[in-house]
């Protein structure tokens, strides 16, 4: 057996290297540390990873984190033909009083109130261009249909109402909160909530300044419970005809990053939340719906609700469409 190890004389040459005593072991350890110092911190990390039994999981965690940063942006989705942001007829964002947290009732000259199972919505906006930090100060516009599948300002019978629409400004944690009611499920679309994100409150009067337009998908188990309640009868049949996989908006990835988390019950109401990554380095592409069915192109809301018939549905008589007042929304655009 050699009487040296790495150029150092062995105190007990007849014994194995690991039986040379504490003094020899400490000297070996310090020598290794000096070598690693020479290579820098990167070499230390590499050495530790190479020696760790969990090196593969450490690598996966790092990759996952990177992927989240680069691909964590909320998907851009169509605003539908009933946004009420001035891009297709009515503009609620020009009206005084639109910045509010409780959106159940109409405001201004309107006085109607949307009935249904109580629901609160909390969105946490993250600034991906700033490492995922809280996106404080952005303005978030939220809108959705009522329990009959009708959209205020557009649907027959509620064209004079502006309920279930409102804006909140993100706090220092990037959060906005709304008090509302659980929306219906209408033919061809998974139950959902629309939202647009604007850089500041001053920007909401110009829909072209939105930096993100997307939708929140609602969990099926909660929908099944809510739709047993009075007023939601049509939603039971409609929900049975669509899935997250074949919905023409969420169908490309089954709503993987848009499915809200919901807690609560029908008596006290449900709290729905979603984390929303917004990347100002990318160009918004809202308006394009992913491939995927939903019965008919765009889906057809229940009788009396907006849409019906062709792609995207045709607004009720007198409601604005895609080509002009009273027209049909652009081809391929799903209903709101």
PDB file of C-alpha atoms in Angstrom, residues 74-306:
ATOM      1  CA  UNK A  74     -51.716  34.632 -17.670  1.00  0.00           C
ATOM      2  CA  UNK A  75     -52.921  33.595 -21.140  1.00  0.00           C
ATOM      3  CA  UNK A  76     -54.394  36.384 -23.244  1.00  0.00           C
ATOM      4  CA  UNK A  77     -58.028  35.601 -23.988  1.00  0.00           C
ATOM      5  CA  UNK A  78     -60.862  37.197 -25.902  1.00  0.00           C
ATOM      6  CA  UNK A  79     -62.799  39.929 -24.130  1.00  0.00           C
ATOM      7  CA  UNK A  80     -65.866  38.571 -25.918  1.00  0.00           C
ATOM      8  CA  UNK A  81     -68.484  40.735 -27.602  1.00  0.00           C
ATOM      9  CA  UNK A  82     -69.762  42.204 -24.305  1.00  0.00           C
ATOM     10  CA  UNK A  83     -66.782  43.899 -22.645  1.00  0.00           C
ATOM     11  CA  UNK A  84     -68.393  47.258 -21.937  1.00  0.00           C
ATOM     12  CA  UNK A  85     -64.974  48.885 -22.261  1.00  0.00           C
ATOM     13  CA  UNK A  86     -65.774  50.930 -25.347  1.00  0.00           C
ATOM     14  CA  UNK A  87     -64.172  48.469 -27.763  1.00  0.00           C
ATOM     15  CA  UNK A  88     -67.573  47.116 -28.798  1.00  0.00           C
ATOM     16  CA  UNK A  89     -70.287  49.648 -28.104  1.00  0.00           C
ATOM     17  CA  UNK A  90     -71.096  50.640 -24.496  1.00  0.00           C
ATOM     18  CA  UNK A  91     -68.314  52.030 -22.309  1.00  0.00           C
ATOM     19  CA  UNK A  92     -68.876  51.658 -18.575  1.00  0.00           C
ATOM     20  CA  UNK A  93     -65.277  52.668 -17.906  1.00  0.00           C
ATOM     21  CA  UNK A  94     -66.099  56.252 -18.856  1.00  0.00           C
ATOM     22  CA  UNK A  95     -68.742  56.451 -16.135  1.00  0.00           C
ATOM     23  CA  UNK A  96     -68.202  58.005 -12.727  1.00  0.00           C
ATOM     24  CA  UNK A  97     -68.541  55.359 -10.046  1.00  0.00           C
ATOM     25  CA  UNK A  98     -66.993  52.450 -11.949  1.00  0.00           C
ATOM     26  CA  UNK A  99     -64.142  52.216  -9.413  1.00  0.00           C
ATOM     27  CA  UNK A 100     -65.879  50.136  -6.727  1.00  0.00           C
ATOM     28  CA  UNK A 101     -65.490  46.828  -4.934  1.00  0.00           C
ATOM     29  CA  UNK A 102     -69.144  45.784  -4.631  1.00  0.00           C
ATOM     30  CA  UNK A 103     -70.374  45.210  -8.178  1.00  0.00           C
ATOM     31  CA  UNK A 104     -73.700  43.506  -7.440  1.00  0.00           C
ATOM     32  CA  UNK A 105     -75.819  46.589  -8.105  1.00  0.00           C
ATOM     33  CA  UNK A 106     -75.931  49.023 -10.988  1.00  0.00           C
ATOM     34  CA  UNK A 107     -74.777  52.603 -10.432  1.00  0.00           C
ATOM     35  CA  UNK A 108     -75.398  56.031 -11.930  1.00  0.00           C
ATOM     36  CA  UNK A 109     -78.842  56.237 -13.534  1.00  0.00           C
ATOM     37  CA  UNK A 110     -79.409  52.468 -13.233  1.00  0.00           C
ATOM     38  CA  UNK A 111     -80.736  50.808 -10.085  1.00  0.00           C
ATOM     39  CA  UNK A 112     -80.948  47.053 -10.678  1.00  0.00           C
ATOM     40  CA  UNK A 113     -79.249  44.457  -8.477  1.00  0.00           C
ATOM     41  CA  UNK A 114     -78.009  41.055  -9.621  1.00  0.00           C
ATOM     42  CA  UNK A 115     -79.343  38.229  -7.463  1.00  0.00           C
ATOM     43  CA  UNK A 116     -77.513  34.977  -6.819  1.00  0.00           C
ATOM     44  CA  UNK A 117     -75.188  33.034  -4.557  1.00  0.00           C
ATOM     45  CA  UNK A 118     -72.705  35.495  -2.976  1.00  0.00           C
ATOM     46  CA  UNK A 119     -69.166  35.405  -4.338  1.00  0.00           C
ATOM     47  CA  UNK A 120     -66.051  37.391  -3.608  1.00  0.00           C
ATOM     48  CA  UNK A 121     -63.188  37.528  -6.088  1.00  0.00           C
ATOM     49  CA  UNK A 122     -59.565  38.242  -5.231  1.00  0.00           C
ATOM     50  CA  UNK A 123     -56.929  38.571  -7.927  1.00  0.00           C
ATOM     51  CA  UNK A 124     -53.250  38.899  -7.062  1.00  0.00           C
ATOM     52  CA  UNK A 125     -51.418  40.647  -9.900  1.00  0.00           C
ATOM     53  CA  UNK A 126     -47.720  39.839 -10.304  1.00  0.00           C
ATOM     54  CA  UNK A 127     -45.263  41.893 -12.329  1.00  0.00           C
ATOM     55  CA  UNK A 128     -43.247  39.288 -14.253  1.00  0.00           C
ATOM     56  CA  UNK A 129     -41.040  41.974 -15.808  1.00  0.00           C
ATOM     57  CA  UNK A 130     -39.960  42.778 -12.261  1.00  0.00           C
ATOM     58  CA  UNK A 131     -39.224  39.268 -11.057  1.00  0.00           C
ATOM     59  CA  UNK A 132     -42.817  38.465 -10.099  1.00  0.00           C
ATOM     60  CA  UNK A 133     -43.112  41.305  -7.599  1.00  0.00           C
ATOM     61  CA  UNK A 134     -46.512  42.603  -6.534  1.00  0.00           C
ATOM     62  CA  UNK A 135     -47.914  44.771  -9.323  1.00  0.00           C
ATOM     63  CA  UNK A 136     -49.161  47.587  -7.107  1.00  0.00           C
ATOM     64  CA  UNK A 137     -51.161  50.412  -8.643  1.00  0.00           C
ATOM     65  CA  UNK A 138     -52.502  48.634 -11.713  1.00  0.00           C
ATOM     66  CA  UNK A 139     -56.236  48.974 -12.416  1.00  0.00           C
ATOM     67  CA  UNK A 140     -58.222  45.767 -12.845  1.00  0.00           C
ATOM     68  CA  UNK A 141     -61.593  45.792 -14.592  1.00  0.00           C
ATOM     69  CA  UNK A 142     -63.816  42.757 -13.884  1.00  0.00           C
ATOM     70  CA  UNK A 143     -67.116  41.756 -15.500  1.00  0.00           C
ATOM     71  CA  UNK A 144     -69.272  38.633 -15.848  1.00  0.00           C
ATOM     72  CA  UNK A 145     -72.813  37.461 -16.562  1.00  0.00           C
ATOM     73  CA  UNK A 146     -75.589  37.143 -13.977  1.00  0.00           C
ATOM     74  CA  UNK A 147     -77.243  33.928 -12.781  1.00  0.00           C
ATOM     75  CA  UNK A 148     -79.419  33.813 -15.917  1.00  0.00           C
ATOM     76  CA  UNK A 149     -76.426  34.189 -18.237  1.00  0.00           C
ATOM     77  CA  UNK A 150     -77.216  37.814 -19.100  1.00  0.00           C
ATOM     78  CA  UNK A 151     -74.642  40.573 -19.526  1.00  0.00           C
ATOM     79  CA  UNK A 152     -75.585  44.044 -18.370  1.00  0.00           C
ATOM     80  CA  UNK A 153     -75.505  46.774 -21.034  1.00  0.00           C
ATOM     81  CA  UNK A 154     -75.974  44.190 -23.817  1.00  0.00           C
ATOM     82  CA  UNK A 155     -78.528  41.453 -23.074  1.00  0.00           C
ATOM     83  CA  UNK A 156     -82.224  41.885 -23.704  1.00  0.00           C
ATOM     84  CA  UNK A 157     -83.905  43.043 -20.515  1.00  0.00           C
ATOM     85  CA  UNK A 158     -80.730  44.387 -18.857  1.00  0.00           C
ATOM     86  CA  UNK A 159     -79.402  46.807 -21.457  1.00  0.00           C
ATOM     87  CA  UNK A 160     -80.089  49.693 -19.068  1.00  0.00           C
ATOM     88  CA  UNK A 161     -78.188  48.031 -16.212  1.00  0.00           C
ATOM     89  CA  UNK A 162     -74.443  48.110 -15.573  1.00  0.00           C
ATOM     90  CA  UNK A 163     -74.188  45.667 -12.679  1.00  0.00           C
ATOM     91  CA  UNK A 164     -71.478  43.008 -12.366  1.00  0.00           C
ATOM     92  CA  UNK A 165     -68.873  45.414 -13.730  1.00  0.00           C
ATOM     93  CA  UNK A 166     -66.274  47.285 -11.709  1.00  0.00           C
ATOM     94  CA  UNK A 167     -62.680  48.441 -11.319  1.00  0.00           C
ATOM     95  CA  UNK A 168     -60.295  48.158  -8.386  1.00  0.00           C
ATOM     96  CA  UNK A 169     -56.739  49.447  -7.952  1.00  0.00           C
ATOM     97  CA  UNK A 170     -54.173  46.888  -6.813  1.00  0.00           C
ATOM     98  CA  UNK A 171     -52.796  47.479  -3.318  1.00  0.00           C
ATOM     99  CA  UNK A 172     -49.162  47.173  -2.259  1.00  0.00           C
ATOM    100  CA  UNK A 173     -49.507  43.383  -2.371  1.00  0.00           C
ATOM    101  CA  UNK A 174     -50.878  43.527  -5.916  1.00  0.00           C
ATOM    102  CA  UNK A 175     -54.337  42.441  -4.748  1.00  0.00           C
ATOM    103  CA  UNK A 176     -57.778  43.546  -5.887  1.00  0.00           C
ATOM    104  CA  UNK A 177     -61.041  42.330  -4.329  1.00  0.00           C
ATOM    105  CA  UNK A 178     -64.625  42.383  -5.564  1.00  0.00           C
ATOM    106  CA  UNK A 179     -67.968  41.458  -4.004  1.00  0.00           C
ATOM    107  CA  UNK A 180     -70.302  39.875  -6.516  1.00  0.00           C
ATOM    108  CA  UNK A 181     -72.554  36.880  -7.232  1.00  0.00           C
ATOM    109  CA  UNK A 182     -71.643  33.515  -8.738  1.00  0.00           C
ATOM    110  CA  UNK A 183     -72.135  33.677 -12.534  1.00  0.00           C
ATOM    111  CA  UNK A 184     -74.196  31.252 -14.615  1.00  0.00           C
ATOM    112  CA  UNK A 185     -73.068  28.677 -17.138  1.00  0.00           C
ATOM    113  CA  UNK A 186     -74.556  29.266 -20.561  1.00  0.00           C
ATOM    114  CA  UNK A 187     -74.474  26.993 -23.595  1.00  0.00           C
ATOM    115  CA  UNK A 188     -71.051  26.305 -25.039  1.00  0.00           C
ATOM    116  CA  UNK A 189     -68.908  28.069 -22.440  1.00  0.00           C
ATOM    117  CA  UNK A 190     -67.362  27.006 -19.166  1.00  0.00           C
ATOM    118  CA  UNK A 191     -68.399  29.259 -16.221  1.00  0.00           C
ATOM    119  CA  UNK A 192     -65.993  32.176 -16.153  1.00  0.00           C
ATOM    120  CA  UNK A 193     -65.189  35.739 -15.138  1.00  0.00           C
ATOM    121  CA  UNK A 194     -63.569  38.306 -17.455  1.00  0.00           C
ATOM    122  CA  UNK A 195     -60.908  40.814 -16.468  1.00  0.00           C
ATOM    123  CA  UNK A 196     -58.592  43.385 -17.998  1.00  0.00           C
ATOM    124  CA  UNK A 197     -55.477  44.867 -16.394  1.00  0.00           C
ATOM    125  CA  UNK A 198     -54.491  48.489 -17.079  1.00  0.00           C
ATOM    126  CA  UNK A 199     -51.229  50.235 -16.081  1.00  0.00           C
ATOM    127  CA  UNK A 200     -53.068  52.892 -14.016  1.00  0.00           C
ATOM    128  CA  UNK A 201     -56.575  54.063 -13.197  1.00  0.00           C
ATOM    129  CA  UNK A 202     -56.159  56.896 -15.703  1.00  0.00           C
ATOM    130  CA  UNK A 203     -55.709  54.350 -18.513  1.00  0.00           C
ATOM    131  CA  UNK A 204     -59.043  52.542 -18.127  1.00  0.00           C
ATOM    132  CA  UNK A 205     -60.869  54.912 -20.483  1.00  0.00           C
ATOM    133  CA  UNK A 206     -58.807  53.584 -23.404  1.00  0.00           C
ATOM    134  CA  UNK A 207     -59.254  49.836 -23.939  1.00  0.00           C
ATOM    135  CA  UNK A 208     -56.185  49.693 -26.178  1.00  0.00           C
ATOM    136  CA  UNK A 209     -54.010  50.409 -23.143  1.00  0.00           C
ATOM    137  CA  UNK A 210     -54.888  47.120 -21.419  1.00  0.00           C
ATOM    138  CA  UNK A 211     -51.709  45.170 -20.666  1.00  0.00           C
ATOM    139  CA  UNK A 212     -53.560  41.897 -20.087  1.00  0.00           C
ATOM    140  CA  UNK A 213     -57.004  40.506 -20.928  1.00  0.00           C
ATOM    141  CA  UNK A 214     -57.995  37.115 -19.609  1.00  0.00           C
ATOM    142  CA  UNK A 215     -60.628  34.998 -17.858  1.00  0.00           C
ATOM    143  CA  UNK A 216     -60.977  33.116 -14.567  1.00  0.00           C
ATOM    144  CA  UNK A 217     -62.366  29.583 -14.856  1.00  0.00           C
ATOM    145  CA  UNK A 218     -64.596  28.455 -11.975  1.00  0.00           C
ATOM    146  CA  UNK A 219     -64.149  25.017 -10.315  1.00  0.00           C
ATOM    147  CA  UNK A 220     -66.651  22.342 -11.332  1.00  0.00           C
ATOM    148  CA  UNK A 221     -67.312  20.997  -7.831  1.00  0.00           C
ATOM    149  CA  UNK A 222     -68.414  24.457  -6.686  1.00  0.00           C
ATOM    150  CA  UNK A 223     -70.463  25.038  -9.844  1.00  0.00           C
ATOM    151  CA  UNK A 224     -72.293  21.741  -9.260  1.00  0.00           C
ATOM    152  CA  UNK A 225     -73.351  22.922  -5.805  1.00  0.00           C
ATOM    153  CA  UNK A 226     -74.249  26.495  -6.754  1.00  0.00           C
ATOM    154  CA  UNK A 227     -76.291  25.502  -9.788  1.00  0.00           C
ATOM    155  CA  UNK A 228     -78.720  23.562  -7.602  1.00  0.00           C
ATOM    156  CA  UNK A 229     -79.896  26.893  -6.218  1.00  0.00           C
ATOM    157  CA  UNK A 230     -82.939  28.836  -7.408  1.00  0.00           C
ATOM    158  CA  UNK A 231     -82.277  30.943 -10.489  1.00  0.00           C
ATOM    159  CA  UNK A 232     -79.468  28.769 -11.821  1.00  0.00           C
ATOM    160  CA  UNK A 233     -81.663  25.974 -13.258  1.00  0.00           C
ATOM    161  CA  UNK A 234     -80.489  26.388 -16.881  1.00  0.00           C
ATOM    162  CA  UNK A 235     -76.851  26.203 -15.773  1.00  0.00           C
ATOM    163  CA  UNK A 236     -77.222  22.561 -14.734  1.00  0.00           C
ATOM    164  CA  UNK A 237     -77.971  21.439 -18.281  1.00  0.00           C
ATOM    165  CA  UNK A 238     -75.462  23.820 -19.841  1.00  0.00           C
ATOM    166  CA  UNK A 239     -72.604  22.711 -17.581  1.00  0.00           C
ATOM    167  CA  UNK A 240     -73.282  19.074 -18.435  1.00  0.00           C
ATOM    168  CA  UNK A 241     -72.580  19.870 -22.089  1.00  0.00           C
ATOM    169  CA  UNK A 242     -69.144  21.454 -21.727  1.00  0.00           C
ATOM    170  CA  UNK A 243     -65.805  20.624 -20.111  1.00  0.00           C
ATOM    171  CA  UNK A 244     -62.621  22.540 -19.488  1.00  0.00           C
ATOM    172  CA  UNK A 245     -61.039  20.361 -22.178  1.00  0.00           C
ATOM    173  CA  UNK A 246     -63.462  21.309 -24.945  1.00  0.00           C
ATOM    174  CA  UNK A 247     -64.233  24.878 -23.923  1.00  0.00           C
ATOM    175  CA  UNK A 248     -63.214  27.184 -26.775  1.00  0.00           C
ATOM    176  CA  UNK A 249     -61.242  29.479 -24.454  1.00  0.00           C
ATOM    177  CA  UNK A 250     -59.793  27.230 -21.756  1.00  0.00           C
ATOM    178  CA  UNK A 251     -59.603  24.111 -23.932  1.00  0.00           C
ATOM    179  CA  UNK A 252     -56.009  24.525 -25.110  1.00  0.00           C
ATOM    180  CA  UNK A 253     -54.650  23.703 -21.635  1.00  0.00           C
ATOM    181  CA  UNK A 254     -57.811  22.924 -19.627  1.00  0.00           C
ATOM    182  CA  UNK A 255     -57.490  26.272 -17.877  1.00  0.00           C
ATOM    183  CA  UNK A 256     -54.285  25.184 -16.136  1.00  0.00           C
ATOM    184  CA  UNK A 257     -53.266  28.699 -15.079  1.00  0.00           C
ATOM    185  CA  UNK A 258     -56.750  30.235 -15.022  1.00  0.00           C
ATOM    186  CA  UNK A 259     -58.679  27.899 -12.745  1.00  0.00           C
ATOM    187  CA  UNK A 260     -59.615  29.824  -9.627  1.00  0.00           C
ATOM    188  CA  UNK A 261     -59.482  28.413  -6.115  1.00  0.00           C
ATOM    189  CA  UNK A 262     -62.834  28.552  -4.323  1.00  0.00           C
ATOM    190  CA  UNK A 263     -63.792  28.069  -0.689  1.00  0.00           C
ATOM    191  CA  UNK A 264     -67.077  28.566   1.160  1.00  0.00           C
ATOM    192  CA  UNK A 265     -70.702  27.461   0.823  1.00  0.00           C
ATOM    193  CA  UNK A 266     -73.965  28.642  -0.739  1.00  0.00           C
ATOM    194  CA  UNK A 267     -75.180  30.267   2.480  1.00  0.00           C
ATOM    195  CA  UNK A 268     -72.199  32.442   3.325  1.00  0.00           C
ATOM    196  CA  UNK A 269     -70.928  32.617  -0.234  1.00  0.00           C
ATOM    197  CA  UNK A 270     -67.781  31.537  -2.021  1.00  0.00           C
ATOM    198  CA  UNK A 271     -64.371  33.177  -2.073  1.00  0.00           C
ATOM    199  CA  UNK A 272     -62.653  32.757  -5.457  1.00  0.00           C
ATOM    200  CA  UNK A 273     -58.989  33.655  -5.885  1.00  0.00           C
ATOM    201  CA  UNK A 274     -56.372  33.508  -8.626  1.00  0.00           C
ATOM    202  CA  UNK A 275     -52.777  34.593  -9.041  1.00  0.00           C
ATOM    203  CA  UNK A 276     -52.313  36.556 -12.278  1.00  0.00           C
ATOM    204  CA  UNK A 277     -48.905  36.954 -13.857  1.00  0.00           C
ATOM    205  CA  UNK A 278     -48.635  39.975 -16.167  1.00  0.00           C
ATOM    206  CA  UNK A 279     -45.583  40.536 -18.373  1.00  0.00           C
ATOM    207  CA  UNK A 280     -45.321  44.026 -19.852  1.00  0.00           C
ATOM    208  CA  UNK A 281     -42.433  42.849 -22.054  1.00  0.00           C
ATOM    209  CA  UNK A 282     -44.856  40.891 -24.246  1.00  0.00           C
ATOM    210  CA  UNK A 283     -47.398  42.276 -26.688  1.00  0.00           C
ATOM    211  CA  UNK A 284     -51.033  41.687 -25.646  1.00  0.00           C
ATOM    212  CA  UNK A 285     -52.912  39.477 -28.098  1.00  0.00           C
ATOM    213  CA  UNK A 286     -56.382  39.515 -26.546  1.00  0.00           C
ATOM    214  CA  UNK A 287     -59.220  38.622 -28.874  1.00  0.00           C
ATOM    215  CA  UNK A 288     -57.916  35.326 -30.204  1.00  0.00           C
ATOM    216  CA  UNK A 289     -59.662  32.285 -28.768  1.00  0.00           C
ATOM    217  CA  UNK A 290     -57.713  29.014 -28.540  1.00  0.00           C
ATOM    218  CA  UNK A 291     -58.771  26.081 -30.656  1.00  0.00           C
ATOM    219  CA  UNK A 292     -61.356  23.861 -29.079  1.00  0.00           C
ATOM    220  CA  UNK A 293     -65.043  23.245 -29.290  1.00  0.00           C
ATOM    221  CA  UNK A 294     -67.900  24.037 -27.064  1.00  0.00           C
ATOM    222  CA  UNK A 295     -70.853  22.676 -28.934  1.00  0.00           C
ATOM    223  CA  UNK A 296     -71.056  25.444 -31.513  1.00  0.00           C
ATOM    224  CA  UNK A 297     -68.371  27.965 -32.448  1.00  0.00           C
ATOM    225  CA  UNK A 298     -68.265  30.399 -29.589  1.00  0.00           C
ATOM    226  CA  UNK A 299     -71.144  28.724 -27.801  1.00  0.00           C
ATOM    227  CA  UNK A 300     -74.730  29.921 -27.529  1.00  0.00           C
ATOM    228  CA  UNK A 301     -75.944  31.560 -24.312  1.00  0.00           C
ATOM    229  CA  UNK A 302     -79.361  30.532 -23.005  1.00  0.00           C
ATOM    230  CA  UNK A 303     -82.521  32.053 -24.419  1.00  0.00           C
ATOM    231  CA  UNK A 304     -82.646  35.746 -23.707  1.00  0.00           C
ATOM    232  CA  UNK A 305     -78.920  35.894 -23.002  1.00  0.00           C
ATOM    233  CA  UNK A 306     -76.458  37.503 -25.408  1.00  0.00           C
TER     234      UNK A 306
END
